[in-house]
CSV table of C-alpha atoms in Angstrom, one decimal:
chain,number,residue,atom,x,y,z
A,1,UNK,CA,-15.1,-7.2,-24.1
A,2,UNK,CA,-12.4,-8.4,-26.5
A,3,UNK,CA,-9.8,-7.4,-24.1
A,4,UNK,CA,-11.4,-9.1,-21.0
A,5,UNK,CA,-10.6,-12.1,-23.0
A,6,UNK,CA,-7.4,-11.3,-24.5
A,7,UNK,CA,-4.2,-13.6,-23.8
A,8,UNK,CA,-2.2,-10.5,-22.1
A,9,UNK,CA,-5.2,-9.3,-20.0
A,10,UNK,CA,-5.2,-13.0,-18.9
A,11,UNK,CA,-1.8,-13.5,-18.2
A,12,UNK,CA,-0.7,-10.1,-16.1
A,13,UNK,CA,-4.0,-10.8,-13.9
A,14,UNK,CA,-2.7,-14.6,-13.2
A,15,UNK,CA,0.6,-12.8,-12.8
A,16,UNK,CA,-1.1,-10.4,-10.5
A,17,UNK,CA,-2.6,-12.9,-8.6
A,18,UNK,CA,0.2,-15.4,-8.0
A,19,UNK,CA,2.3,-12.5,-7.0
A,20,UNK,CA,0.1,-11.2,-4.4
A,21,UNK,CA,-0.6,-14.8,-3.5
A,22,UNK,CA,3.1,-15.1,-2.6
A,23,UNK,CA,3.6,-11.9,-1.0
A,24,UNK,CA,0.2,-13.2,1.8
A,25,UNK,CA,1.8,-16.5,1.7
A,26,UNK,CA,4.8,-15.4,3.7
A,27,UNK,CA,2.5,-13.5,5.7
A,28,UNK,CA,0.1,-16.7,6.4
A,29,UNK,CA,3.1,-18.7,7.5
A,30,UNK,CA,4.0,-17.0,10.4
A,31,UNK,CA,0.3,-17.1,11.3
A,32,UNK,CA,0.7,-20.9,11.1
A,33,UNK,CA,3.8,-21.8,12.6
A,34,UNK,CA,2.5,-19.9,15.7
A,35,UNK,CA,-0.2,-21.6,16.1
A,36,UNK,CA,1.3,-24.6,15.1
A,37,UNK,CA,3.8,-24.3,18.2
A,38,UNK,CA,1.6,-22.2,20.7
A,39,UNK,CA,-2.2,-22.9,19.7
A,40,UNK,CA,-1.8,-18.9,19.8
A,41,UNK,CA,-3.2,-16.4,16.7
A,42,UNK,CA,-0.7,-14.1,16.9
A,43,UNK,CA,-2.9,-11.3,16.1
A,44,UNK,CA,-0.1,-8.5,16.1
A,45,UNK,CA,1.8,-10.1,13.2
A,46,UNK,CA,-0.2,-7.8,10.4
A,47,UNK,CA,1.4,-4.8,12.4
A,48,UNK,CA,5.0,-6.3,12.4
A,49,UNK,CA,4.4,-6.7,8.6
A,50,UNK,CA,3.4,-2.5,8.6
A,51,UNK,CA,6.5,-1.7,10.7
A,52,UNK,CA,8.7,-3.1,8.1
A,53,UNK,CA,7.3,-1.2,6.0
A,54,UNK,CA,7.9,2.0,7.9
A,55,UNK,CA,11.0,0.9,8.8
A,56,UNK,CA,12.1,0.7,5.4
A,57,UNK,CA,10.9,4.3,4.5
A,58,UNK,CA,13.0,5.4,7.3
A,59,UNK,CA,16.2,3.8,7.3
A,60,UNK,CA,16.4,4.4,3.6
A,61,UNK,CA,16.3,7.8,4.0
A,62,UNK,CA,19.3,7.8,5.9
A,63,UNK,CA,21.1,4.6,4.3
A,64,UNK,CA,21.7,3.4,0.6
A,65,UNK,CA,18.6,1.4,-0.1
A,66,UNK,CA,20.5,-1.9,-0.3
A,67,UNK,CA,22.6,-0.9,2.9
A,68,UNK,CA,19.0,-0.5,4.4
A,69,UNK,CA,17.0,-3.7,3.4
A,70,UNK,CA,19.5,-5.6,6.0
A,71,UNK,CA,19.5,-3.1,8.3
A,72,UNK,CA,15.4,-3.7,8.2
A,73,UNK,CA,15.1,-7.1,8.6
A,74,UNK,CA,17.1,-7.0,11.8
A,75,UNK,CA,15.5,-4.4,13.3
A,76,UNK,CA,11.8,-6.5,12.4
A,77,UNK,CA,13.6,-9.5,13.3
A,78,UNK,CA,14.4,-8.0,16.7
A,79,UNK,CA,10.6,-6.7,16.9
A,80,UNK,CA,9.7,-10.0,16.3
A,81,UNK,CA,11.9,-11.6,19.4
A,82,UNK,CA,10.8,-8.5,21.9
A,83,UNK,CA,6.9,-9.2,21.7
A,84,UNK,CA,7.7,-12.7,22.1
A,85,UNK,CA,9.9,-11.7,25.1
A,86,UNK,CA,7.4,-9.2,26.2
A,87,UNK,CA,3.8,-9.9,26.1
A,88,UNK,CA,3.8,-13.9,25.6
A,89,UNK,CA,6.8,-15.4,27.4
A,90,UNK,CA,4.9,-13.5,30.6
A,91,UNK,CA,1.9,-15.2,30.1
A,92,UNK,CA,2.9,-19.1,29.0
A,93,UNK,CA,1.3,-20.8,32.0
A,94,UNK,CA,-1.9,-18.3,31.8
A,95,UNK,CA,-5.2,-19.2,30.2
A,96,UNK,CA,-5.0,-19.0,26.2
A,97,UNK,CA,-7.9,-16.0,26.3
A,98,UNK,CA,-5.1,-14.1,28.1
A,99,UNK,CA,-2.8,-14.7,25.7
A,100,UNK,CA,-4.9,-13.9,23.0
A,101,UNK,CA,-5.9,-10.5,24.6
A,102,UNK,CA,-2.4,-9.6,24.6
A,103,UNK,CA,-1.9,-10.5,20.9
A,104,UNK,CA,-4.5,-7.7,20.4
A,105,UNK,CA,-3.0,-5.4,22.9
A,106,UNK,CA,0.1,-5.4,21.1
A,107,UNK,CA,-1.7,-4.9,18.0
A,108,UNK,CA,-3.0,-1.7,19.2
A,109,UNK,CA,0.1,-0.8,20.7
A,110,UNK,CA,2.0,-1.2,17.1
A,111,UNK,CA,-1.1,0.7,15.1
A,112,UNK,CA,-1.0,3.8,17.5
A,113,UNK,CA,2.6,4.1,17.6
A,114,UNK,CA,2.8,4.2,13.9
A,115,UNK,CA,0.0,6.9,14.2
A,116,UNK,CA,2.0,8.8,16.6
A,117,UNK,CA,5.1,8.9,14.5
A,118,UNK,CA,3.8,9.5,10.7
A,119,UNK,CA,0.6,11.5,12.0
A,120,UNK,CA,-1.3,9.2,10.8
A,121,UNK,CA,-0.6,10.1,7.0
A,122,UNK,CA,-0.2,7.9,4.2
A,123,UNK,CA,4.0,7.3,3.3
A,124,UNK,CA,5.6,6.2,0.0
A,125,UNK,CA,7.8,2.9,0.3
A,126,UNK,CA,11.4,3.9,-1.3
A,127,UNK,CA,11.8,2.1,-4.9
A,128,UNK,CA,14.0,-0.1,-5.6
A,129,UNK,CA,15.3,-0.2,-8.5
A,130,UNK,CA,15.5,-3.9,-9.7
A,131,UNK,CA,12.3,-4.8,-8.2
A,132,UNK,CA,11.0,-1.9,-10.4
A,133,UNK,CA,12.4,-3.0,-13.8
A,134,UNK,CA,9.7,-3.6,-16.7
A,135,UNK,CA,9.8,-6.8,-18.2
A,136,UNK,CA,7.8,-8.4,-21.2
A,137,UNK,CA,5.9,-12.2,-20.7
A,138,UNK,CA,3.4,-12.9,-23.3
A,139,UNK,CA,3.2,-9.5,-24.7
A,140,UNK,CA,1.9,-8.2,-21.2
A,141,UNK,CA,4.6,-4.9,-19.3
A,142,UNK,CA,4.7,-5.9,-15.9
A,143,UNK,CA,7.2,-5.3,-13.1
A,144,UNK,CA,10.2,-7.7,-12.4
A,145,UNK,CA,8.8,-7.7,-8.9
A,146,UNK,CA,5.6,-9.8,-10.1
A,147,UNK,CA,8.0,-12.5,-11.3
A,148,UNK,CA,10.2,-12.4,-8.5
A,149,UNK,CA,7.8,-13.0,-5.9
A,150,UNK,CA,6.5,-16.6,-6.6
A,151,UNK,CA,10.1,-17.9,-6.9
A,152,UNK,CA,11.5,-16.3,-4.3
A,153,UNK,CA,8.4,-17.3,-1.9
A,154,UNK,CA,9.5,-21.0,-3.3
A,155,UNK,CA,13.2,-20.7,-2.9
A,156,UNK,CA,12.2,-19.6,1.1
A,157,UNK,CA,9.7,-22.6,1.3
A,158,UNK,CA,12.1,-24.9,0.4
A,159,UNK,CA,14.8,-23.7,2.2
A,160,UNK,CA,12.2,-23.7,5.9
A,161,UNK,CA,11.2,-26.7,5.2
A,162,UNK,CA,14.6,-28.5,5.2
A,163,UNK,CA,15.2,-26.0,8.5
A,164,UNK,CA,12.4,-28.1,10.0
A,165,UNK,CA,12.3,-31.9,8.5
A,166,UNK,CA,16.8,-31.7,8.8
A,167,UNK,CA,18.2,-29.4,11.8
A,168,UNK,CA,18.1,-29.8,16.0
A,169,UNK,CA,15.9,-26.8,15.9
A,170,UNK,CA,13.4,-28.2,13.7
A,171,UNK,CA,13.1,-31.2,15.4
A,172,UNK,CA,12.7,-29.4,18.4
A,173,UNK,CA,9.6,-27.7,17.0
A,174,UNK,CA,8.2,-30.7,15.5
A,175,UNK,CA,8.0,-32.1,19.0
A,176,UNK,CA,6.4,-28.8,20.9
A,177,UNK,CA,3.7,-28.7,18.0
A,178,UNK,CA,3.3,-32.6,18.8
A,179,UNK,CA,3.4,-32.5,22.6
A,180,UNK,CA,4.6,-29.4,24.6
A,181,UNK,CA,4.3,-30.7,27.9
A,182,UNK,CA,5.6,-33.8,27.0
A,183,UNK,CA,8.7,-31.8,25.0
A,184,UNK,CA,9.7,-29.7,28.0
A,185,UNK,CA,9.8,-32.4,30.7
A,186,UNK,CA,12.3,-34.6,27.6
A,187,UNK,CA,14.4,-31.1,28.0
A,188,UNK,CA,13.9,-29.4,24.6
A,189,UNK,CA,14.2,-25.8,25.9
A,190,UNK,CA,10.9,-24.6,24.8
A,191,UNK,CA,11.4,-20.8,24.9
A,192,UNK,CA,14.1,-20.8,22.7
A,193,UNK,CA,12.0,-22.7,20.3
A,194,UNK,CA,9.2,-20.3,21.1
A,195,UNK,CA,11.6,-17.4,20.5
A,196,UNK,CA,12.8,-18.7,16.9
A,197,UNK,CA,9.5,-19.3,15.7
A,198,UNK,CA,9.0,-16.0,16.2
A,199,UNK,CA,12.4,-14.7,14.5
A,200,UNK,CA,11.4,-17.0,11.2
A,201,UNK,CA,7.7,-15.7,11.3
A,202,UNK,CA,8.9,-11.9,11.6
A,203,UNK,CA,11.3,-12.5,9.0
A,204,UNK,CA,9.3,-13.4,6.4
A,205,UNK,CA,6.9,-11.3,7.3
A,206,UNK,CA,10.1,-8.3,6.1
A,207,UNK,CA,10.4,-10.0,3.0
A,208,UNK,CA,6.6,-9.9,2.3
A,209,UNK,CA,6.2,-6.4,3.2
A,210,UNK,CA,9.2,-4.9,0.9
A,211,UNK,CA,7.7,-7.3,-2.4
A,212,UNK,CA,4.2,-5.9,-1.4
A,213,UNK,CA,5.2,-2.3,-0.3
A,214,UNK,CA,7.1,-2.5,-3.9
A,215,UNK,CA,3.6,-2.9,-5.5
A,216,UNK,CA,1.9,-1.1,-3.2
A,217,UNK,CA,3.6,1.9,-2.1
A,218,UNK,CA,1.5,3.7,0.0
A,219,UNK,CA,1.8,2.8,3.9
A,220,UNK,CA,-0.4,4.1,6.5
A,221,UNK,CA,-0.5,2.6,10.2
A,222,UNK,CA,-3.4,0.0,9.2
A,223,UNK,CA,-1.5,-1.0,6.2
A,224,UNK,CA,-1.1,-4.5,7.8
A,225,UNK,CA,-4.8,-5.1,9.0
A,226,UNK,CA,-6.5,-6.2,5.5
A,227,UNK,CA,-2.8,-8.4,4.3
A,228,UNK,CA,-2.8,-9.5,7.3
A,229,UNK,CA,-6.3,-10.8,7.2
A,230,UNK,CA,-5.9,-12.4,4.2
A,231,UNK,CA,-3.2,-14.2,5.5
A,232,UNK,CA,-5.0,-15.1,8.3
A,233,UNK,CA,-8.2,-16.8,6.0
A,234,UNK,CA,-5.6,-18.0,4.1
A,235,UNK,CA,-3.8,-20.2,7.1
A,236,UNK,CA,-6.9,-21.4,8.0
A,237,UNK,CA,-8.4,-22.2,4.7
A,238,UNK,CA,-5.4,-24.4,4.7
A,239,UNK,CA,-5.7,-26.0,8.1
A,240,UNK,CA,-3.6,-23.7,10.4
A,241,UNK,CA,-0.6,-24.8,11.5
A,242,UNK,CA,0.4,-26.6,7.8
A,243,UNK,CA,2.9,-24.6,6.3
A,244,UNK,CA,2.1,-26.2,2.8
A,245,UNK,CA,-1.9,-25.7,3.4
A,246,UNK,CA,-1.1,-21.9,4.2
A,247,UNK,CA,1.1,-21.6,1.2
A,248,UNK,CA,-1.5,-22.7,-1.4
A,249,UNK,CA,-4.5,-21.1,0.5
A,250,UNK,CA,-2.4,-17.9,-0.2
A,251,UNK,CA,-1.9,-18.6,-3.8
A,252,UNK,CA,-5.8,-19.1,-4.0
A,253,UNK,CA,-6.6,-16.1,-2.1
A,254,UNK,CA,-4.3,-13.8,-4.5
A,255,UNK,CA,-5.3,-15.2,-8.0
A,256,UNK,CA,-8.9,-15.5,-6.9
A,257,UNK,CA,-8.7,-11.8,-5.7
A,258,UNK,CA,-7.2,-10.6,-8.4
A,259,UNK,CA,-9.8,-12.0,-11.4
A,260,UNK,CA,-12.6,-11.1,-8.9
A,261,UNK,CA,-11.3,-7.8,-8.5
A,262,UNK,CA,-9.9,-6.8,-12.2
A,263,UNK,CA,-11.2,-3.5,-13.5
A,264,UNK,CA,-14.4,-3.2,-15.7
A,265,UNK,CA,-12.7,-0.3,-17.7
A,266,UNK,CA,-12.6,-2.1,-21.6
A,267,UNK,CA,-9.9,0.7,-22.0
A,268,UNK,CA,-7.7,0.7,-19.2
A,269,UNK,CA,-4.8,-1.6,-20.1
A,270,UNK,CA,-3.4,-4.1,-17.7
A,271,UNK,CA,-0.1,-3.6,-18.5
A,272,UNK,CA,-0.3,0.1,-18.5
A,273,UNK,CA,1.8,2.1,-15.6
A,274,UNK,CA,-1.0,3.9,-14.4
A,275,UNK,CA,-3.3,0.7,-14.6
A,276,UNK,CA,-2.3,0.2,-10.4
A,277,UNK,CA,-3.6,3.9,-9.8
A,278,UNK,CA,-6.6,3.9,-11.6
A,279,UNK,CA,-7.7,0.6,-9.8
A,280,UNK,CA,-7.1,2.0,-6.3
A,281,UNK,CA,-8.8,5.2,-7.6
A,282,UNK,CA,-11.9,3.5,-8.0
A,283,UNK,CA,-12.0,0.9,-5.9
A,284,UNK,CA,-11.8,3.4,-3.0
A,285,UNK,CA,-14.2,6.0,-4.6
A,286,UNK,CA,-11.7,8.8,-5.1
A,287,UNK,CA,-12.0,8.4,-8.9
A,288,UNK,CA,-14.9,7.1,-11.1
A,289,UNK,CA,-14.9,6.5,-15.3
A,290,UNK,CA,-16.9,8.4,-17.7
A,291,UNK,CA,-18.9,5.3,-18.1
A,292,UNK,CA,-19.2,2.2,-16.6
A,293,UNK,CA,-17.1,0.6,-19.0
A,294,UNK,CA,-14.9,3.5,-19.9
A,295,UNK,CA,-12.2,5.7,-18.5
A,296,UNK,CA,-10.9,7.4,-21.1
A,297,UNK,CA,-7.7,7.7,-19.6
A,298,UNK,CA,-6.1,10.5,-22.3
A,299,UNK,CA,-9.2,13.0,-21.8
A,300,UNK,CA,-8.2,15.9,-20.2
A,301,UNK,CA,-9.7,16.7,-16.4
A,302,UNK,CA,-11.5,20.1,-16.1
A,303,UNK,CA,-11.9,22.5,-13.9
A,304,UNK,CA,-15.3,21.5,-12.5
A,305,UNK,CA,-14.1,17.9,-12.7
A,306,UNK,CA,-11.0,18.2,-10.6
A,307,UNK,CA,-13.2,20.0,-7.5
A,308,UNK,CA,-15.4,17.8,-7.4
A,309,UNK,CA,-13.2,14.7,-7.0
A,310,UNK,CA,-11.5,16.8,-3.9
A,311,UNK,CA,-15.2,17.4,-2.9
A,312,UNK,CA,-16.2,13.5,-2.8
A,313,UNK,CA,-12.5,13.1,-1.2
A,314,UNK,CA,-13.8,15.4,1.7
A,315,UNK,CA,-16.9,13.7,1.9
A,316,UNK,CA,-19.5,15.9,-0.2
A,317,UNK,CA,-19.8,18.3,2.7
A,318,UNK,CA,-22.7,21.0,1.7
A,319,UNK,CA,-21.0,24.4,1.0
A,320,UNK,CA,-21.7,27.6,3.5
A,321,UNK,CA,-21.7,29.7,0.7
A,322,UNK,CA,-23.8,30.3,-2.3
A,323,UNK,CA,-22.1,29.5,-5.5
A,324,UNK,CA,-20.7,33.0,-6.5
A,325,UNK,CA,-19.4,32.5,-10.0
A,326,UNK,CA,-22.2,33.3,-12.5
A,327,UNK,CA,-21.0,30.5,-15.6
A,328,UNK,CA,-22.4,27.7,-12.9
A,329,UNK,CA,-25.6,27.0,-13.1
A,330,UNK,CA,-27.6,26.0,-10.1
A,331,UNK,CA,-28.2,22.3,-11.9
A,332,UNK,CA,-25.0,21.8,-12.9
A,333,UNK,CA,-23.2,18.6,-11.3
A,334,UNK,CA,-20.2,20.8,-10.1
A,335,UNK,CA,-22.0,23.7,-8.1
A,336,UNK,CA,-21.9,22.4,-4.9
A,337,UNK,CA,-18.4,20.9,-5.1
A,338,UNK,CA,-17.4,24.5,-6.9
A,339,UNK,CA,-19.0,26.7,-3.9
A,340,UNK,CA,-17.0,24.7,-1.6
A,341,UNK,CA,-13.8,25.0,-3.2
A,342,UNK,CA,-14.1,28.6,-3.4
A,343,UNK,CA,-15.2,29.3,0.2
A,344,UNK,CA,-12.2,27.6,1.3
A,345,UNK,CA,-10.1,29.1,-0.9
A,346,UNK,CA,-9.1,26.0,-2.3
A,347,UNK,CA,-9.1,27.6,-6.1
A,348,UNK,CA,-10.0,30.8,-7.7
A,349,UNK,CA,-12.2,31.3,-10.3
A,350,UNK,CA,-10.9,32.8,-13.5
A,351,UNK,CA,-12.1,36.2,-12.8
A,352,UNK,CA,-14.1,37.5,-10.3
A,353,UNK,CA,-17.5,36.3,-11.6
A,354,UNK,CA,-16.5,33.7,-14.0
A,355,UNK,CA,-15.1,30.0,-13.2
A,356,UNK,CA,-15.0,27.8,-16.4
A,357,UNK,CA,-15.7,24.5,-15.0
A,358,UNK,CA,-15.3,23.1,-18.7
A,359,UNK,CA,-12.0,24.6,-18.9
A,360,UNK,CA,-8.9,22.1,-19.5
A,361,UNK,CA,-6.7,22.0,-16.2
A,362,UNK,CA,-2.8,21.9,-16.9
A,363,UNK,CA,-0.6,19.3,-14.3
A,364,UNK,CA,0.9,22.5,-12.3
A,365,UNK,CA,-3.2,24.0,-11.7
A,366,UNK,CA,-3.8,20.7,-10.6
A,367,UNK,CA,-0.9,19.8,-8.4
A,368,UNK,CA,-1.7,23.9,-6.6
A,369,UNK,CA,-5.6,22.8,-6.2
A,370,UNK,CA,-3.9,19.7,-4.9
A,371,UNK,CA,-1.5,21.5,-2.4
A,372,UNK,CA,-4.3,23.8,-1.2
A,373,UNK,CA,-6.0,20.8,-0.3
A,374,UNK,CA,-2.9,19.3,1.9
A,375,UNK,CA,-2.7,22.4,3.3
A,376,UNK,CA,-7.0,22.6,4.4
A,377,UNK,CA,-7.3,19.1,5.8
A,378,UNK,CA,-4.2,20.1,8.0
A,379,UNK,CA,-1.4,17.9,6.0
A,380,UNK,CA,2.4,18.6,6.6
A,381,UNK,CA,3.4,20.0,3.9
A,382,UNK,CA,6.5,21.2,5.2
A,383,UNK,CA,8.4,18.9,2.5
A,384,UNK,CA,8.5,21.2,0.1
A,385,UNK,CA,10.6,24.0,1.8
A,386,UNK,CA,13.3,21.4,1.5
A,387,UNK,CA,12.6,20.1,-2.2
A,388,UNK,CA,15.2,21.2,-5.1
A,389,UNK,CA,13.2,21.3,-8.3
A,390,UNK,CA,16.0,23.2,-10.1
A,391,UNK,CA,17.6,20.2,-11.6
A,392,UNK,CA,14.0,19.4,-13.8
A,393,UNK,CA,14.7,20.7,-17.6
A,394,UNK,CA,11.8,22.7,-17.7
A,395,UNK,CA,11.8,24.1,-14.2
A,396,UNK,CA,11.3,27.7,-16.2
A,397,UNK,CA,8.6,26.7,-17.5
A,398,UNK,CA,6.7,26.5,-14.3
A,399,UNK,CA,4.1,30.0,-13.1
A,400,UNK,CA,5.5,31.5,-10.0
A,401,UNK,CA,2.3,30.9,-8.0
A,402,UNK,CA,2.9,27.0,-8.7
A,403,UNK,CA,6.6,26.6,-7.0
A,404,UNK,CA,5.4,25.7,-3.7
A,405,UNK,CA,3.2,23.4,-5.5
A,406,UNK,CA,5.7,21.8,-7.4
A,407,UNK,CA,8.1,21.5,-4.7
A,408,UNK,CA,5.6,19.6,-2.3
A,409,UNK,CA,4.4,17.4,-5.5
A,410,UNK,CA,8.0,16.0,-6.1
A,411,UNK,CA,9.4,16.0,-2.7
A,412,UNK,CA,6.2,14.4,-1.3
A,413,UNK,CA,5.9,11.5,-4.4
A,414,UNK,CA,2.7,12.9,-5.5
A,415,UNK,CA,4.3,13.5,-8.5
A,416,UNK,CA,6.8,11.2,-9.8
A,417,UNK,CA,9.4,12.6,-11.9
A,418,UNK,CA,13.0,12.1,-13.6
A,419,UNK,CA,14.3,14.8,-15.8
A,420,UNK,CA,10.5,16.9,-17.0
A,421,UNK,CA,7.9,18.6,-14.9
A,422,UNK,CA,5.9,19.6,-17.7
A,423,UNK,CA,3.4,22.0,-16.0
A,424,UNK,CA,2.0,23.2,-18.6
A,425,UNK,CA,0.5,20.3,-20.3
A,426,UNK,CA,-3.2,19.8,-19.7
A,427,UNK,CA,-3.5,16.9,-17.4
A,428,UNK,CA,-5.0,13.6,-18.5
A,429,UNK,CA,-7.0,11.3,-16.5
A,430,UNK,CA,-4.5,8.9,-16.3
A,431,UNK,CA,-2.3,11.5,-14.6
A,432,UNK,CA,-4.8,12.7,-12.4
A,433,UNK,CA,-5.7,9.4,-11.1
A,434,UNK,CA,-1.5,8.8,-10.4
A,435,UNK,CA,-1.5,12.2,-8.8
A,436,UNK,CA,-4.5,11.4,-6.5
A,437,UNK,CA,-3.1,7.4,-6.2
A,438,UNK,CA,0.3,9.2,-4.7
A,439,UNK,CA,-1.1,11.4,-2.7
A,440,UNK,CA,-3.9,8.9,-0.8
C-alpha cells in the first residue's frame, strides 16, 4: 500500500494521465471544430486517427522514419480533404441525418479497408527513437514522449488559436460557425472553409496518433473507435464546438482514466518497462497476478502456466482429447488447457507420458509454444523466412527446433531485442507478459 501512495507512483500516473489527456485532446478538437462549422459529428475521424497509424507502419518501412512522419501527415492530410470532398460536400443541402449516415458509412468504409489490408491482425507502430528516450522527473523512468505530449499539444493550441482569432481564414470560420447562411450570401466561400477545417482536424489527428501509437504500439483496424470516443465525451463534456472546453475535457478524461485505471499490483513498478505490458495483460484478461495484489513479476512461468494463458487466449475451449500425460492429475488447474495444447500439437510433453507442468520454461520454449500458436489460429507468420537473427551475440546459443521461432519473435516485435536473444534463460513473468503484450 506504501507504494500506492508514494511520490513517484503519484507523479508517472499524473504524467500518464496528462499525456494521454493530450494525445485525446488533439483528437477531441477536430471533433469540435466540425461541429463547430457544420453542426456535423464527424464520426469517421477515429478511423482517420487509425490510418495514420497504419500509414506510419508502412511508409516507414520503406522510408527513414523521419523521412516518413512528413510523408504521413500529407497523405492523412489528403485523407482528410477527400472525405470532405467525397461523402459531405455531396450532401451540404441534404438533411443532417444524411449527413450523419454518411459519417458512419465512411467509418465502416475506413475500418474494413484496414481489415482487408493487415488481415485484420494487430501491427507494431515503428519507434522512434527520441520519443522513446528514458528520462528521470521526481525519481519516476518514464518516456520523453510523456513529457513531450502536454507541451507540444500547447504549442499547437496556441499556434490554432492565433490561426483563428488573427488570419482571413479564421475569420472566415468564425463567421460560418456564427451564421452559415448568412456567411455564404456575404461571399466567404464556404467550402473552402469547410475543406480547411477538415485539413486542421486530420492533422492533428496525425500528430495524436504518432504520440499515442508511440505509447501504444499495437494497431489493429478498431484502434481508433475507443480514442476516438474519448475524444468524442471529451468534446462534449466541454460543450462541443469550444476548442478550449475540448482541450481541458481531454486533460480530465486522461488523468481521471489513468488513476481510475492504475494497476492493483503492490509490486509492479510504475516506472518499470514492462509496467505498460503487464497492465494491457490484465486489463484484457490475457494475463492475471499470483494474487490480487501481487504479480511477482521475476518468478519464472511454467510449463502448465504458459498453456493455460494460450488456453484462456483461445477462449477455454474444452479439449477433444483426454489428457494423455500421466504427471497431470485430473484436478489439476492445467489439465484441460494441457489436453488442448497437446491435441493441437501446440507443445510436446517431455516424454511420451510425462509433461512437467511445474517445470521452468526458458524464453526460446516459450517464443516456439508461442509460434505454434500463430501458426493454429491461422496468423501469417511468413515474417520469419525473411528475419536475420545472425547478427544477435548468442545466436549459437539457440536449439535448432527454436530458429523459426526466433526468427518470427524478432522480425514480428514479439520479441524486442538489440544485441542478446538469450534463449536459454527461464522466462520471467515480466517477460512473458511483454512477449504476450507484443504479440496481441
Amino acid at each position: 500500500m506504501e507504494q500506492l501512495f508514494s511520490l513517484e507512483y503519484m507523479v508517472s500516473i499524473l504524467l500518464s494521465g496528462i499525456s494521454l489527456g493530450g494525445q485525446l485532446a488533439l483528437i477531441a478538437i477536430g471533433y469540435t471544430m466540425v461541429y463547430g462549422i457544420l453542426r456535423l459529428i464527424n464520426f469517421a475521424h477515429g478511423d482517420v486517427f487509425m490510418v495514420a497509424g497504419l500509414l506510419g507502419i508502412y511508409v516507414s518501412a520503406v522510408l527513414p522514419i523521419y523521412v516518413a512522419i512528413p510523408v504521413v501527415i500529407i497523405l492523412t492530410v489528403a485523407l482528410g480533404f477527400f472525405i470532405e470532398r467525397a461523402a459531405y460536400k455531396p450532401l451540404r443541402n441534404a438533411p443532417r441525418m444524411s449527413v450523419m449516415i454518411s459519417a458512419i458509412g465512411v467509418s465502416y468504409l475506413l475500418e474494413n479497408t484496414a481489415t482487408y489490408v493487415t488481415g485484420g491482425q494487430p501491427m507494431t507502430y515503428p519507434t522512434i527513437g527520441i520519443l522513446n528516450k528514458t528520462i528521470d522527473i521526481v525519481g519516476t523512468s518514464t518516456k520523453l514522449v510523456v513529457i513531450i505530449t502536454p507541451v507540444l499539444v500547447l504549442v499547437l493550441i496556441v499556434l490554432l488559436t492565433q490561426l483563428i482569432n488573427h488570419t482571413k481564414i479564421g475569420m472566415a470560420m468564425r463567421a460560418v460557425s456564427k451564421d452559415f447562411e448568412t456567411a455564404r450570401l456575404m461571399g466567404i466561400k464556404i467550402n473552402n472553409v469547410i475543406s480547411m477545417t477538415f485539413v486542421i482536424g486530420s492533422a492533428l489527428a496525425v500528430v495524436g496518433s504518432i504520440l499515442y501509437f508511440t505509447t501504444y504500439p499495437a494497431i489493429t483496424p478498431t484502434a481508433g473507435a475507443m480514442p476516438g470516443l474519448k475524444a468524442f465525451v471529451a468534446a462534449v463534456f466541454g460543450g462541443i464546438g469550444s476548442i478550449p472546453g475540448a482541450v481541458i475535457g481531454a486533460f480530465l478524461i486522461g488523468i481521471c482514466e489513468t488513476i481510475i485505471k492504475g494497476l492493483p499490483f503492490t509490486d509492479v513498478d510504475p516506472s518499470a518497462a514492462y509496467y505498460s505490458a503487464v497492465k494491457y495483460c490484465y486489463e484484457n484478461s490475457i494475463f492475471k497476478g499470483v494474487t490480487d495484489t501481487m504479480f511477482m513479476p521475476n518468478n519464472t512461468i511454467t510449463r502448465g502456466q504458459m498453456v493455460t494463458v494460450l488456453w484462456r487466449m483461445n477462449g477455454s475451449p474444452e479439449p477433444k482429447n483426454a489428457n494423455p500425460f500421466g504427471d497431470v492429475a485430473a484436478t489439476s488447474p492445467f489439465v484441460k488447457a494441457i489436453a488442448w495444447a497437446a491435441e493441437n500439437k501446440l507443445t510436446n510433453g517431455v516424454t511420451a507420458t510425462t509433461f512437467a507442468p511445474a517445470q521452468a520454461i526458458s524464453r526460446q520454449q516459450f517464443l516456439t509454444i508461442l509460434y505454434r500458436y500463430a501458426q493454429f489460429m491461422g496468423y501469417d507468420v511468413s515474417v520469419g523466412e525473411d528475419t536475420n537473427i545472425l547478427s544477435f551475440e548468442d545466436v549459437g546459443e539457440v536449439g535448432e527446433y527454436a530458429i523459426p521461432a526466433m526468427q518470427w519473435a524478432v522480425g514480428s516485435g514479439v520479441l524486442a531485442a538489440e544485441k542478446t536473444l538469450t534463449p536459454r534463460a527461464a522466462a520471467p513473468r515480466c517477460n512473458v507478459a511483454e512477449f504476450l503484450a507484443n504479440f496481441c
